[in-house]
mmCIF file of C-alpha atoms in Angstrom:
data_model
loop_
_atom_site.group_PDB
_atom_site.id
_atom_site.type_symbol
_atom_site.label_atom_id
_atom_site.label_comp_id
_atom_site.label_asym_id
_atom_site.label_seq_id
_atom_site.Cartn_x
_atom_site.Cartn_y
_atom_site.Cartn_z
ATOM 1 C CA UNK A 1 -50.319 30.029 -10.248
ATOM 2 C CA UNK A 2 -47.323 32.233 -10.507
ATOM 3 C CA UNK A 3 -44.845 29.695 -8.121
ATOM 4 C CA UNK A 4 -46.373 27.177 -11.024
ATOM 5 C CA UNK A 5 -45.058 29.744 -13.890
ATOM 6 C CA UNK A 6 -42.253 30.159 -11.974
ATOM 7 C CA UNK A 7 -40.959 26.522 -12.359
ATOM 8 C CA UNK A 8 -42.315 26.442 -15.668
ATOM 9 C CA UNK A 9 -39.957 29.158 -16.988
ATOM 10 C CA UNK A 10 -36.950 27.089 -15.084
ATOM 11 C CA UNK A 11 -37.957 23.965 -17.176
ATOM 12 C CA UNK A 12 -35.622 25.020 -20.085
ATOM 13 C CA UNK A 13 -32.749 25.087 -18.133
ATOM 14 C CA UNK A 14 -33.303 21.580 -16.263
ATOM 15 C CA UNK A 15 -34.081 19.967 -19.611
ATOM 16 C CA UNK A 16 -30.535 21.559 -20.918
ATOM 17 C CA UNK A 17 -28.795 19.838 -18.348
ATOM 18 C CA UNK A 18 -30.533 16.256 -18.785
ATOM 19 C CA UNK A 19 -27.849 15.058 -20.808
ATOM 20 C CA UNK A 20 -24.781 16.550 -18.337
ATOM 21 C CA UNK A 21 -27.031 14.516 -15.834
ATOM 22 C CA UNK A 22 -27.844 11.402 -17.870
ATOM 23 C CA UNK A 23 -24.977 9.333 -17.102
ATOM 24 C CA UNK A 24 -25.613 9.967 -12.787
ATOM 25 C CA UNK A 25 -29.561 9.761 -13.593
ATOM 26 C CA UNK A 26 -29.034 5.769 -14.757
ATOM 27 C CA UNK A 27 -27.088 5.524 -11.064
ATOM 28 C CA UNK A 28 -29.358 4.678 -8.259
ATOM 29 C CA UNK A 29 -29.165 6.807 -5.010
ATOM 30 C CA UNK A 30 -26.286 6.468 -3.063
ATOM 31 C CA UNK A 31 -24.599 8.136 -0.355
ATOM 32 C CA UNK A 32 -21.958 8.954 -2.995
ATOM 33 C CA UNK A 33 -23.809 11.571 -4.607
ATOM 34 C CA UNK A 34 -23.359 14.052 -1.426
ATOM 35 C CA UNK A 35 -19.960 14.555 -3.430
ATOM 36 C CA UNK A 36 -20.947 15.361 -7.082
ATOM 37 C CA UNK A 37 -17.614 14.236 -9.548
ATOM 38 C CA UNK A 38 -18.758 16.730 -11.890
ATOM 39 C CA UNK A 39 -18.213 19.337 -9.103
ATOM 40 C CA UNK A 40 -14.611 21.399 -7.948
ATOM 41 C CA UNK A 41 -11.796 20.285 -10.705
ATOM 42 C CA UNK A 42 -9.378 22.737 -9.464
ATOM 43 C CA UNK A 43 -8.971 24.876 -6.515
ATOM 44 C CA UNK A 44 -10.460 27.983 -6.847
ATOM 45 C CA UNK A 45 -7.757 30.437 -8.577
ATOM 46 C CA UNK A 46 -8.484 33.405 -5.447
ATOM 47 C CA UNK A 47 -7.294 30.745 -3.314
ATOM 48 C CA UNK A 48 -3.591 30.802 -4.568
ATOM 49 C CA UNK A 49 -1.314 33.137 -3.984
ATOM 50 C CA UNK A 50 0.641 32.399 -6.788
ATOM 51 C CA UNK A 51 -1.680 32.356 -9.250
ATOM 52 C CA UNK A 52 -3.083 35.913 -7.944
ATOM 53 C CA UNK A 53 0.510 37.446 -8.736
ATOM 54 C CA UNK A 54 1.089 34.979 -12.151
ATOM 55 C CA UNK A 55 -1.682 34.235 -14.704
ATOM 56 C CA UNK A 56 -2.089 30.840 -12.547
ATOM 57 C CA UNK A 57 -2.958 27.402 -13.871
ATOM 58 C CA UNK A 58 -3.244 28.682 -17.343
ATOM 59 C CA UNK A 59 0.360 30.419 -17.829
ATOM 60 C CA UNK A 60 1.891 28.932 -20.656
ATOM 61 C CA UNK A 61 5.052 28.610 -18.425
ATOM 62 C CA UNK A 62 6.062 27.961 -15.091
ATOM 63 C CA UNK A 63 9.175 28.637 -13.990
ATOM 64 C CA UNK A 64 10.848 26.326 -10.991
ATOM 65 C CA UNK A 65 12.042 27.793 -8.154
ATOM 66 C CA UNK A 66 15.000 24.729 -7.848
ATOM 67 C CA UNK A 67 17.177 23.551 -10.891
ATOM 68 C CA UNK A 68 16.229 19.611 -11.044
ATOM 69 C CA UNK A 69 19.464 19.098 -11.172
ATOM 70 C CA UNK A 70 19.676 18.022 -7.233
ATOM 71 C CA UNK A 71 18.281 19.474 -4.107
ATOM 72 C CA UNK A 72 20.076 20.569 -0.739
ATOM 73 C CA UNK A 73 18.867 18.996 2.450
ATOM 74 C CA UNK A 74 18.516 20.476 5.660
ATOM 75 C CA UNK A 75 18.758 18.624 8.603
ATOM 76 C CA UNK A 76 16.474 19.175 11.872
ATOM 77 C CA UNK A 77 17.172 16.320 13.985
ATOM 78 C CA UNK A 78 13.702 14.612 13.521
ATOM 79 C CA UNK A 79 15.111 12.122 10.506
ATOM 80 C CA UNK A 80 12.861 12.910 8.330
ATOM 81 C CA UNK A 81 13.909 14.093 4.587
ATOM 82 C CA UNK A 82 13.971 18.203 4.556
ATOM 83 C CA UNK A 83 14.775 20.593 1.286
ATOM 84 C CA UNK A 84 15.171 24.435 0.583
ATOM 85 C CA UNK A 85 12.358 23.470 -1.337
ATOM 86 C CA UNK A 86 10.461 22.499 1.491
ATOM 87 C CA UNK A 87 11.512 25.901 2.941
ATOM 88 C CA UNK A 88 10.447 27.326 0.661
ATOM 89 C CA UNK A 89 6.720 25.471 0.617
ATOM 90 C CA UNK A 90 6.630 26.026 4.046
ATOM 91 C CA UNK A 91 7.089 29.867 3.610
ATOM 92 C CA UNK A 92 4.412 30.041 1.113
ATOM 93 C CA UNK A 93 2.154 28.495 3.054
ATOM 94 C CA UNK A 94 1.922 30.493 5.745
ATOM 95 C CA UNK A 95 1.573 33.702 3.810
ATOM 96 C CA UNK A 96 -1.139 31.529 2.059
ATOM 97 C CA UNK A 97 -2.902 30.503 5.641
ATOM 98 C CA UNK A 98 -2.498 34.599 6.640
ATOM 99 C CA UNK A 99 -4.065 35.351 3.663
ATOM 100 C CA UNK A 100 -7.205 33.527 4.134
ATOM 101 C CA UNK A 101 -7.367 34.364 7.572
ATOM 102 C CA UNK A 102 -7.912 37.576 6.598
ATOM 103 C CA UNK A 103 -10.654 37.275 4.858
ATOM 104 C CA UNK A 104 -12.405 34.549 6.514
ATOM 105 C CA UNK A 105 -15.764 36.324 7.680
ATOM 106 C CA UNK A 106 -16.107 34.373 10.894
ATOM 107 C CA UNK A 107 -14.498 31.719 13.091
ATOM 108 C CA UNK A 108 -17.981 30.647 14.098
ATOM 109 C CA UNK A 109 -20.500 28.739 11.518
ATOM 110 C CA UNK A 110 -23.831 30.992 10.689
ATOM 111 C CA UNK A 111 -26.802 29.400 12.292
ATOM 112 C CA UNK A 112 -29.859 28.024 10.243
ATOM 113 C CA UNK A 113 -33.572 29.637 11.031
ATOM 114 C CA UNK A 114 -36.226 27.430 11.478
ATOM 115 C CA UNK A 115 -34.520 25.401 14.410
ATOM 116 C CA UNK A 116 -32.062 22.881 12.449
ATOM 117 C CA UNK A 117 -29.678 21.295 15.009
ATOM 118 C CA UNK A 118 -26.034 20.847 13.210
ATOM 119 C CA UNK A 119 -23.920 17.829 13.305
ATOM 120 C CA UNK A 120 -20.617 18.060 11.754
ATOM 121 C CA UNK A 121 -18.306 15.260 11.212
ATOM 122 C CA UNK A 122 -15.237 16.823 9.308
ATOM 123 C CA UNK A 123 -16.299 17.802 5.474
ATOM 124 C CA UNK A 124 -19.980 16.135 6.294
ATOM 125 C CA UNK A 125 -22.892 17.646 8.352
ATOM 126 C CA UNK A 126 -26.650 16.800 8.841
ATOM 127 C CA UNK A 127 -29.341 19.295 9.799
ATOM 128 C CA UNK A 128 -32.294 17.796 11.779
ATOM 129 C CA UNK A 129 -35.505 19.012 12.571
ATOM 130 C CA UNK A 130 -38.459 17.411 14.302
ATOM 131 C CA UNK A 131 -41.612 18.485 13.062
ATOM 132 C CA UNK A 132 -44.699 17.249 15.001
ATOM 133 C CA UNK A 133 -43.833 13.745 14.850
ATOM 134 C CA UNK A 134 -41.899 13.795 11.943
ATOM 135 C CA UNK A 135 -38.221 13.689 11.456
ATOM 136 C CA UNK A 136 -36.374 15.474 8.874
ATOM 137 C CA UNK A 137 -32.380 15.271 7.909
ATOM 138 C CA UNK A 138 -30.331 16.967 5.665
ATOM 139 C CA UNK A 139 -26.911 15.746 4.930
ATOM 140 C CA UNK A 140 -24.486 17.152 2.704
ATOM 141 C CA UNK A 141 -20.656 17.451 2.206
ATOM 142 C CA UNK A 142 -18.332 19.829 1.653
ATOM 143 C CA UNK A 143 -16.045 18.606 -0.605
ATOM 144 C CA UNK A 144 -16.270 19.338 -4.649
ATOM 145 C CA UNK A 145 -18.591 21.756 -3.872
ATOM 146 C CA UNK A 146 -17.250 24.950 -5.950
ATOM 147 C CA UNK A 147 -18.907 24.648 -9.082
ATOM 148 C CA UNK A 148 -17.054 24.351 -11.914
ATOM 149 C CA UNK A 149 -18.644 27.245 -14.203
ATOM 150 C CA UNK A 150 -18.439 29.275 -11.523
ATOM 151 C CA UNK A 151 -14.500 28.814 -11.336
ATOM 152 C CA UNK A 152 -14.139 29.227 -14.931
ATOM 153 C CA UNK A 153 -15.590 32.866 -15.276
ATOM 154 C CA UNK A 154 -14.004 33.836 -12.161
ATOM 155 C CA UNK A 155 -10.564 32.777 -13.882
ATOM 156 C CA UNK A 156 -12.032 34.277 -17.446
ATOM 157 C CA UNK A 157 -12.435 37.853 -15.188
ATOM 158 C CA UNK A 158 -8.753 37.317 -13.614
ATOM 159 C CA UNK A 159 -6.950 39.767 -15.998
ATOM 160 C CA UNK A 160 -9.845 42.297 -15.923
ATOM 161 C CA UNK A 161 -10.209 42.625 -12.114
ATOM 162 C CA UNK A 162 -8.021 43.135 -9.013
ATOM 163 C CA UNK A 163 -8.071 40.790 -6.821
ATOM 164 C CA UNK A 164 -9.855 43.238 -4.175
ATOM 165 C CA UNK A 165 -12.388 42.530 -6.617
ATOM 166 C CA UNK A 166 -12.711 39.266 -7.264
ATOM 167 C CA UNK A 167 -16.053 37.631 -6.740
ATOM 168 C CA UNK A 168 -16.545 35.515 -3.857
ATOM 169 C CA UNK A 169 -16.300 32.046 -3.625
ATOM 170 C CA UNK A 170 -19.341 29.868 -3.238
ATOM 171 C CA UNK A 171 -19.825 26.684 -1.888
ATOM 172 C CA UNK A 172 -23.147 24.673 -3.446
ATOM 173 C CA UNK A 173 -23.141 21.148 -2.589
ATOM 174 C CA UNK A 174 -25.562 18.071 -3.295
ATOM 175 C CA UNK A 175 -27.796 17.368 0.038
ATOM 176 C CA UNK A 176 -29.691 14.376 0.901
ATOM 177 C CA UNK A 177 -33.189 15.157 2.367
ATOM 178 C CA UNK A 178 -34.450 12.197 4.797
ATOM 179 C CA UNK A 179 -38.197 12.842 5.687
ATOM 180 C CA UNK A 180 -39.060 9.411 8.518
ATOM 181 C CA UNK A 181 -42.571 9.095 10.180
ATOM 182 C CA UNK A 182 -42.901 7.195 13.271
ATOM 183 C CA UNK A 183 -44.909 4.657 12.078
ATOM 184 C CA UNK A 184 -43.030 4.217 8.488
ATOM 185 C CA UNK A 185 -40.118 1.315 8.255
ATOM 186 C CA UNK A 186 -38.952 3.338 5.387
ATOM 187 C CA UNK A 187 -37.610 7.492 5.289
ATOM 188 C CA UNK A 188 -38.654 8.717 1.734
ATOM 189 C CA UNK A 189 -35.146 10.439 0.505
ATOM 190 C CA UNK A 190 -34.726 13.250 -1.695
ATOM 191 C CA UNK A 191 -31.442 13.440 -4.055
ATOM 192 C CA UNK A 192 -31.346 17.415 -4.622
ATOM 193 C CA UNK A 193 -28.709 19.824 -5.965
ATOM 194 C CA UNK A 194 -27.861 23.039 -7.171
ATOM 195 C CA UNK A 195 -27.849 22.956 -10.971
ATOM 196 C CA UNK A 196 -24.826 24.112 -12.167
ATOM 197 C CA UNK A 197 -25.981 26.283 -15.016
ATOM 198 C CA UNK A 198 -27.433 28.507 -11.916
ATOM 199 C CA UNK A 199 -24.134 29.136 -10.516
ATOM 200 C CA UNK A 200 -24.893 32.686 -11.493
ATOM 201 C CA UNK A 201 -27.912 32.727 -9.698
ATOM 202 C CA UNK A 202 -26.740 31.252 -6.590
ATOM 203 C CA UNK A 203 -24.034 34.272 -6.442
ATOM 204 C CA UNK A 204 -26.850 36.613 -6.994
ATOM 205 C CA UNK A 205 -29.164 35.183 -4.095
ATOM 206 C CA UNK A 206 -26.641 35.230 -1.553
ATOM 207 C CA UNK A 207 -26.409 39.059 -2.415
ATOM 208 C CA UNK A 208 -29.829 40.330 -2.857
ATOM 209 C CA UNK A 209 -29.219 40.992 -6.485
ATOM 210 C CA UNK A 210 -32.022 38.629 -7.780
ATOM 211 C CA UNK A 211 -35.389 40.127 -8.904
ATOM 212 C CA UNK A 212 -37.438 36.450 -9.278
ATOM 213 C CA UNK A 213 -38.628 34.139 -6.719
ATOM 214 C CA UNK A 214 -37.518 30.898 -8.419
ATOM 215 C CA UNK A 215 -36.491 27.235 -6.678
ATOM 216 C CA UNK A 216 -32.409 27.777 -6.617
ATOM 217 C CA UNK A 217 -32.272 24.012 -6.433
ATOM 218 C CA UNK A 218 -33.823 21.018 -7.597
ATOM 219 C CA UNK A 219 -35.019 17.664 -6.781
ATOM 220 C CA UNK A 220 -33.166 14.872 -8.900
ATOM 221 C CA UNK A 221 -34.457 11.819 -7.486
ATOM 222 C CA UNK A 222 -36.568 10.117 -4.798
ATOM 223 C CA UNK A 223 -36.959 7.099 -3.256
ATOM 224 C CA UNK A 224 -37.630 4.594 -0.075
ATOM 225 C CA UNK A 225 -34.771 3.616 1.602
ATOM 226 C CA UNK A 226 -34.169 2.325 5.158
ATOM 227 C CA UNK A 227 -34.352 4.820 8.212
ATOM 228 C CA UNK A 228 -30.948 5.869 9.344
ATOM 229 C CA UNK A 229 -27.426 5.186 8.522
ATOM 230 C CA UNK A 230 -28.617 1.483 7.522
ATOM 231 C CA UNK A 231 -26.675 0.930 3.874
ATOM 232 C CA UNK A 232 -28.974 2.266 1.622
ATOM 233 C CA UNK A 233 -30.609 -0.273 -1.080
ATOM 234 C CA UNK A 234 -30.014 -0.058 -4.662
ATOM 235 C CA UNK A 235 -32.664 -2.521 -5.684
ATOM 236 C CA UNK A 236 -35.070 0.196 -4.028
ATOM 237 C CA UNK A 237 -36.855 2.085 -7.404
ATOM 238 C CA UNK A 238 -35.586 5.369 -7.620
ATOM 239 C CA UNK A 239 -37.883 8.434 -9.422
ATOM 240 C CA UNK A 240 -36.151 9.959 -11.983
ATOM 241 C CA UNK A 241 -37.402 13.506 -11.823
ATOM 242 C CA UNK A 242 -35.865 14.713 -15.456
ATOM 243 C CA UNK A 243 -38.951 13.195 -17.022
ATOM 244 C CA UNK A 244 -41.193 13.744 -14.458
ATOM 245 C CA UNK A 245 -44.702 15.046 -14.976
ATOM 246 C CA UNK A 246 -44.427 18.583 -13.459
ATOM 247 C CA UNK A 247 -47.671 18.209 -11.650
ATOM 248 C CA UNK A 248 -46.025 15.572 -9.805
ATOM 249 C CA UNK A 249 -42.618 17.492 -9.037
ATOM 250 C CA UNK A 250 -44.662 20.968 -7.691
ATOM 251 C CA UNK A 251 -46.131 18.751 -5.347
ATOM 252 C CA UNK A 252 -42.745 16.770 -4.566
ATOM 253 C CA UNK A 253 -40.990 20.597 -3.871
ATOM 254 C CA UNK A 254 -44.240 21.815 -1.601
ATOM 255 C CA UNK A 255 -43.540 18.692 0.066
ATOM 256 C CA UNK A 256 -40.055 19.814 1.247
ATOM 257 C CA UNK A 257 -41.004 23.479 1.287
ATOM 258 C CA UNK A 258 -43.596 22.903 4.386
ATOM 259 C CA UNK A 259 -41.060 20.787 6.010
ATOM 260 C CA UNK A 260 -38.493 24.281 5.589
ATOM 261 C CA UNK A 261 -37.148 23.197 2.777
ATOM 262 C CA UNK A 262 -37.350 25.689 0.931
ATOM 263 C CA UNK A 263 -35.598 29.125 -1.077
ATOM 264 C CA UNK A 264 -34.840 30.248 2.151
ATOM 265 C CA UNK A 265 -33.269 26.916 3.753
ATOM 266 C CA UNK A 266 -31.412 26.841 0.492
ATOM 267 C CA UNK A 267 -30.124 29.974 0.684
ATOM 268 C CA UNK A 268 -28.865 29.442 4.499
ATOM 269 C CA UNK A 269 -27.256 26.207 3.442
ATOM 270 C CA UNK A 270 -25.010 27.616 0.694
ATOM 271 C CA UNK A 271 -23.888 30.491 3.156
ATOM 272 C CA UNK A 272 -23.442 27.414 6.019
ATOM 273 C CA UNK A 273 -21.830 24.856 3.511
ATOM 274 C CA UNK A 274 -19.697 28.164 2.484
ATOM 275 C CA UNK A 275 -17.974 29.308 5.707
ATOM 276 C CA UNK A 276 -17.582 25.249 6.434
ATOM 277 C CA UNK A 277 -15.534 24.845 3.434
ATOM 278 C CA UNK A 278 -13.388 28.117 3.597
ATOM 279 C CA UNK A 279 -12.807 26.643 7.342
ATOM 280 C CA UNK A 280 -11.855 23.150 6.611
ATOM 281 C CA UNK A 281 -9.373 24.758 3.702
ATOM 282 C CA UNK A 282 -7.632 26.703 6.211
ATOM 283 C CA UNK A 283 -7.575 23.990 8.728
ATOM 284 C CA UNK A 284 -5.970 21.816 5.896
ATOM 285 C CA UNK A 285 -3.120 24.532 5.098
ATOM 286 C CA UNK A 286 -2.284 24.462 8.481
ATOM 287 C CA UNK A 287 -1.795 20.700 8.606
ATOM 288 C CA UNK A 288 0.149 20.765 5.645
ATOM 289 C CA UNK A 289 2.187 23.515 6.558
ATOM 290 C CA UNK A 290 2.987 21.479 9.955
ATOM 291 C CA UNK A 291 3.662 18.032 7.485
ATOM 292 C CA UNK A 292 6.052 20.008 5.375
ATOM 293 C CA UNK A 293 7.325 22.135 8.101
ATOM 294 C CA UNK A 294 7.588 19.030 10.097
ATOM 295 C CA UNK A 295 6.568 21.003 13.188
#
């Protein structure tokens, strides 16, 4: 009765967002929707160096380190086109890469409870478990996954707090739930996300600071669609869950819940889908450094 309550007191706040979500709801399911558009504008404003010393993205004024008036190159021998410029963006970067070094928590990924084996292919990763029989998968991707809110009152809070105190960055993406049965042709997907008016919340579960048991994410659609990584079909009928009878949905989330998805696996996937994204940022200052570098 009270996990009922529970979801009933979080209807407000999915109805709010129907009409953010209106526009993706007409959409059927696709594999594009691991990668939200609404999701990660900018880079997160912690992440720059620059804009930890300036007022960042919002100064009123920039200035240039060159005059535009011409540029000096600097030869290395490999033919390629080099600039004090690039010096100079080669510099930066390296402070940049030292700097989230340091506070990168681990070099290794934090494992999931309830047995999930990880795949990761670059920015994407599945989770699969095998429960009696039954196969579930859980793909999501890294990219666009800061929410946008999130970034906004962490840049609001810029000029107030020291950067030692800046709030952490957290990574929320879209997953894809795959549920196949042996004997099924078909794996009944779930579309689910984070809603992004509970970026606050997500910050507060990963730290123990929330006093509710609530679902931290939400179903937004469901549907057949062929087992595996067979194109998925967009004449399949997809359930809209933003006008969904809410006897139906409870039962749609226990669904999940005894197959581990649940608060918990939630919880574990924003820490996972965190530390995968701080480590793929990294990995892609270093390869720019090296580009500009030309190393």
């Amino acid at each position: 009765m009270l996990k009922s309550l529970s979801r009933t007191v979080s209807t407000a706040v999915r109805i709010s967002t129907t009409t953010m979500f209106s526009a993706r709801s007409l959409q059927p399911l696709t594999r594009s929707t691991l990668c939200s558009p609404n999701s990660g504008t900018i880079r997160p404003f912690s992440r720059s160096l620059w804009m930890m010393s300036h007022n960042g993205a919002a100064s009123v004024y920039r200035p240039k380190l060159f005059s535009s008036k011409g540029f000096t190159p600097v030869s290395c021998g490999c033919g390629s086109l080099h600039t004090e410029g690039d010096k100079a963006f080669g510099n930066f970067l390296s402070d940049e890469i030292k700097e989230e070094k340091k506070i990168q928590k681990s070099s290794t990924l934090p494992k999931m409870s309830g047995g999930w084996e990880l795949q990761q292919n670059g920015t994407e990763a599945k989770l699969i478990r095998t429960i009696s029989g039954e196969k579930v998968t859980v793909t999501f991707n890294v990219n666009n996954s800061i929410p946008p809110k999130f970034e906004e009152e962490a840049e609001q809070a810029q000029g107030q707090k020291s950067a030692e105190n800046e709030p952490d960055i957290v990574s929320s993406p879209n997953f894809v739930v795959e549920v196949t049965k042996q004997a099924a042709k078909h794996s009944l997907v779930f579309d689910c996300h984070y809603p992004e008016d509970e970026a606050k919340y997500i910050f507060q579960a990963i730290h123990g600071e929330g006093e509710e048991e609530s679902d931290i994410f939400a179903i937004r659609e469901v549907s057949f669609q062929p087992e595996g990584d067979v194109e998925w079909k967009e004449t399949a009928y997809t359930l809209n869950t933003d006008s969904l009878d809410w006897a139906l949905y409870d039962h749609l989330m226990d669904f999940l819940a005894d197959r581990g998805v649940d608060n918990t696996f939630a919880d574990e996937l924003i820490e996972l889908s965190t530390a995968m994204e701080h480590h793929e940022y990294i990995k892609f200052l270093e390869d720019l450094s090296g580009f500009v570098k030309c190393n």
